[in-house]
Short mmCIF file of C-alpha atoms in Angstrom, two decimals:
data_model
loop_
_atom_site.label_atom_id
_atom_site.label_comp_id
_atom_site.label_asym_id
_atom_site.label_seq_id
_atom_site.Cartn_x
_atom_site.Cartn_y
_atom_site.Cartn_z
CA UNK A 1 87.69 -24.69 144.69
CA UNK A 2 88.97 -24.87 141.25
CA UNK A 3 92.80 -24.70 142.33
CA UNK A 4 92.39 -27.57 144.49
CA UNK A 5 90.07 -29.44 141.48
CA UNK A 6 92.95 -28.96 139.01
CA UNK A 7 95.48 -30.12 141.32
CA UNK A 8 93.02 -33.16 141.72
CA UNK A 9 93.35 -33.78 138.10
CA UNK A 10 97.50 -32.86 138.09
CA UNK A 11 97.06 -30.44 135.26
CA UNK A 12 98.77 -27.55 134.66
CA UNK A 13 97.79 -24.52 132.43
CA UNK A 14 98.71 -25.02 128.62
CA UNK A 15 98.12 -21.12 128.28
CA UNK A 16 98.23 -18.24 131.00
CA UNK A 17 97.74 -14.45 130.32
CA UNK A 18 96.71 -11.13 132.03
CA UNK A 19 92.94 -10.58 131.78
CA UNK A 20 92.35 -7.70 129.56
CA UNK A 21 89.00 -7.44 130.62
CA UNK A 22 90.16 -7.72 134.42
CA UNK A 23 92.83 -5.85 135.52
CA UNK A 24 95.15 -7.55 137.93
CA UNK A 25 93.68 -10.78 137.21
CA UNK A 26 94.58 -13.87 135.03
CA UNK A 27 93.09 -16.24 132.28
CA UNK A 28 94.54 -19.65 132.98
CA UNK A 29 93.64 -22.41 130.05
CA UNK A 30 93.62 -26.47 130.36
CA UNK A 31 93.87 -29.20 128.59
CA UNK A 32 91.26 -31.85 130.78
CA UNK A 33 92.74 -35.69 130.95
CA UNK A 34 90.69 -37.95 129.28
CA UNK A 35 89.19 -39.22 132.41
CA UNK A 36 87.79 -35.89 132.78
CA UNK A 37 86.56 -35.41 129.19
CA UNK A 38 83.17 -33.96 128.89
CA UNK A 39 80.88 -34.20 126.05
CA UNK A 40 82.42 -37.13 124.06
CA UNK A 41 85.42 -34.97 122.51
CA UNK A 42 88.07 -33.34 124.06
CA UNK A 43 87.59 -29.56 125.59
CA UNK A 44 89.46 -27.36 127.51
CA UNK A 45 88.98 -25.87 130.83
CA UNK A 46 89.27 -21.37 130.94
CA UNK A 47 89.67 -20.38 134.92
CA UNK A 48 89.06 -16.79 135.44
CA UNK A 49 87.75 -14.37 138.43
CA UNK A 50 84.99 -12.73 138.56
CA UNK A 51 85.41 -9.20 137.38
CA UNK A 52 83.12 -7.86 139.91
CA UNK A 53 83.76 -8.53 143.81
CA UNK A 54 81.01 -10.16 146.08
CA UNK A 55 79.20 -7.82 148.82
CA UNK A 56 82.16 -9.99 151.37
CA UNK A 57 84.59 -7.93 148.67
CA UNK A 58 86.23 -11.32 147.70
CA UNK A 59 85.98 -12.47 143.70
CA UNK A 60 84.53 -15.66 143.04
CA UNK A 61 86.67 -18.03 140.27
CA UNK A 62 85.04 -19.57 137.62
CA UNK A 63 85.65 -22.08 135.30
CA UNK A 64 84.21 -23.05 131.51
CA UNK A 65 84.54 -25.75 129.17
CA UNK A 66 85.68 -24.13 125.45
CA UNK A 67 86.71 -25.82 122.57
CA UNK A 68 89.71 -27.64 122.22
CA UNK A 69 90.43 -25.50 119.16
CA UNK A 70 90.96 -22.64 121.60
CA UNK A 71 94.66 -22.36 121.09
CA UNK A 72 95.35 -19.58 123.95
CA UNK A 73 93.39 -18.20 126.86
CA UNK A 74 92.71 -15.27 124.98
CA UNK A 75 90.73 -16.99 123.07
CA UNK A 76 89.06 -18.86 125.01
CA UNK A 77 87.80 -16.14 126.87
CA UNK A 78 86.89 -14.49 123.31
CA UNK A 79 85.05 -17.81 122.58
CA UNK A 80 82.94 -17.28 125.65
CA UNK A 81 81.87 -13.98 124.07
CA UNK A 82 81.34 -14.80 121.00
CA UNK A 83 83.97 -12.04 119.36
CA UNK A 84 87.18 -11.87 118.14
CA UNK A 85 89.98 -12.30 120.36
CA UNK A 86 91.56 -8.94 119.24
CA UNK A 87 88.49 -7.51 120.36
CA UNK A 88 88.69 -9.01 123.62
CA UNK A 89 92.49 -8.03 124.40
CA UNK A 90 91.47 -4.27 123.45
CA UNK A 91 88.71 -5.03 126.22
CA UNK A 92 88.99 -1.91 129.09
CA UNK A 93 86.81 -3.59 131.86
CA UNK A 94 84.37 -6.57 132.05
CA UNK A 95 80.82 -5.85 132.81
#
C-alpha cells in the first residue's frame, strides 16, 4: 500500500492535518525525491482515505500528485477540488 510505498521512498510528510471533509481521518502531504518525480517538474504526493467505507467496511487510501505550490495538505486537498482551501476546511462530510 501507500504506507509501505512511502517508506520505499524514505519520505516523510512535509504537512499533516485532520480531514475536514473526513472525520477521524488525516491528509498527509509529500514532497516526492527526484527519483520519483513525475511529469518533468517537481509535485507532491496528498494521501488520504476514502471517505466512504467498502461493502468489507474497510476505507481504501488514496494517493494524488498536486502541485508543488501546494504549501499544506489543506490545500492540496482543496486543489483536488478545484476551491478554496477555506472552503474545504469549512467542509462537513465528503461525498
Amino acid at each position: 500500500g501507500w504506507d509501505r510505498y512511502l517508506d520505499h521512498l524514505g519520505v516523510a510528510p512535509v504537512d499533516a492535518c485532520a480531514d475536514p471533509g473526513n472525520p477521524g481521518h488525516e491528509l498527509r502531504l509529500y514532497d516526492l525525491p527526484d527519483a520519483a518525480q513525475l511529469y518533468g517538474q517537481r509535485v507532491r504526493l496528498v494521501v488520504m482515505d476514502n471517505a466512504s467505507r467498502d461493502r468489507d467496511g474497510t476505507r481504501r487510501t488514496y494517493a494524488e500528485t498536486v502541485p508543488a505550490t501546494c504549501s499544506s495538505a489543506i490545500d492540496a486537498a482543496a486543489w483536488q477540488f478545484d476551491i478554496d482551501p477555506d472552503l474545504y476546511r469549512s467542509l462537513a462530510r465528503a461525498t
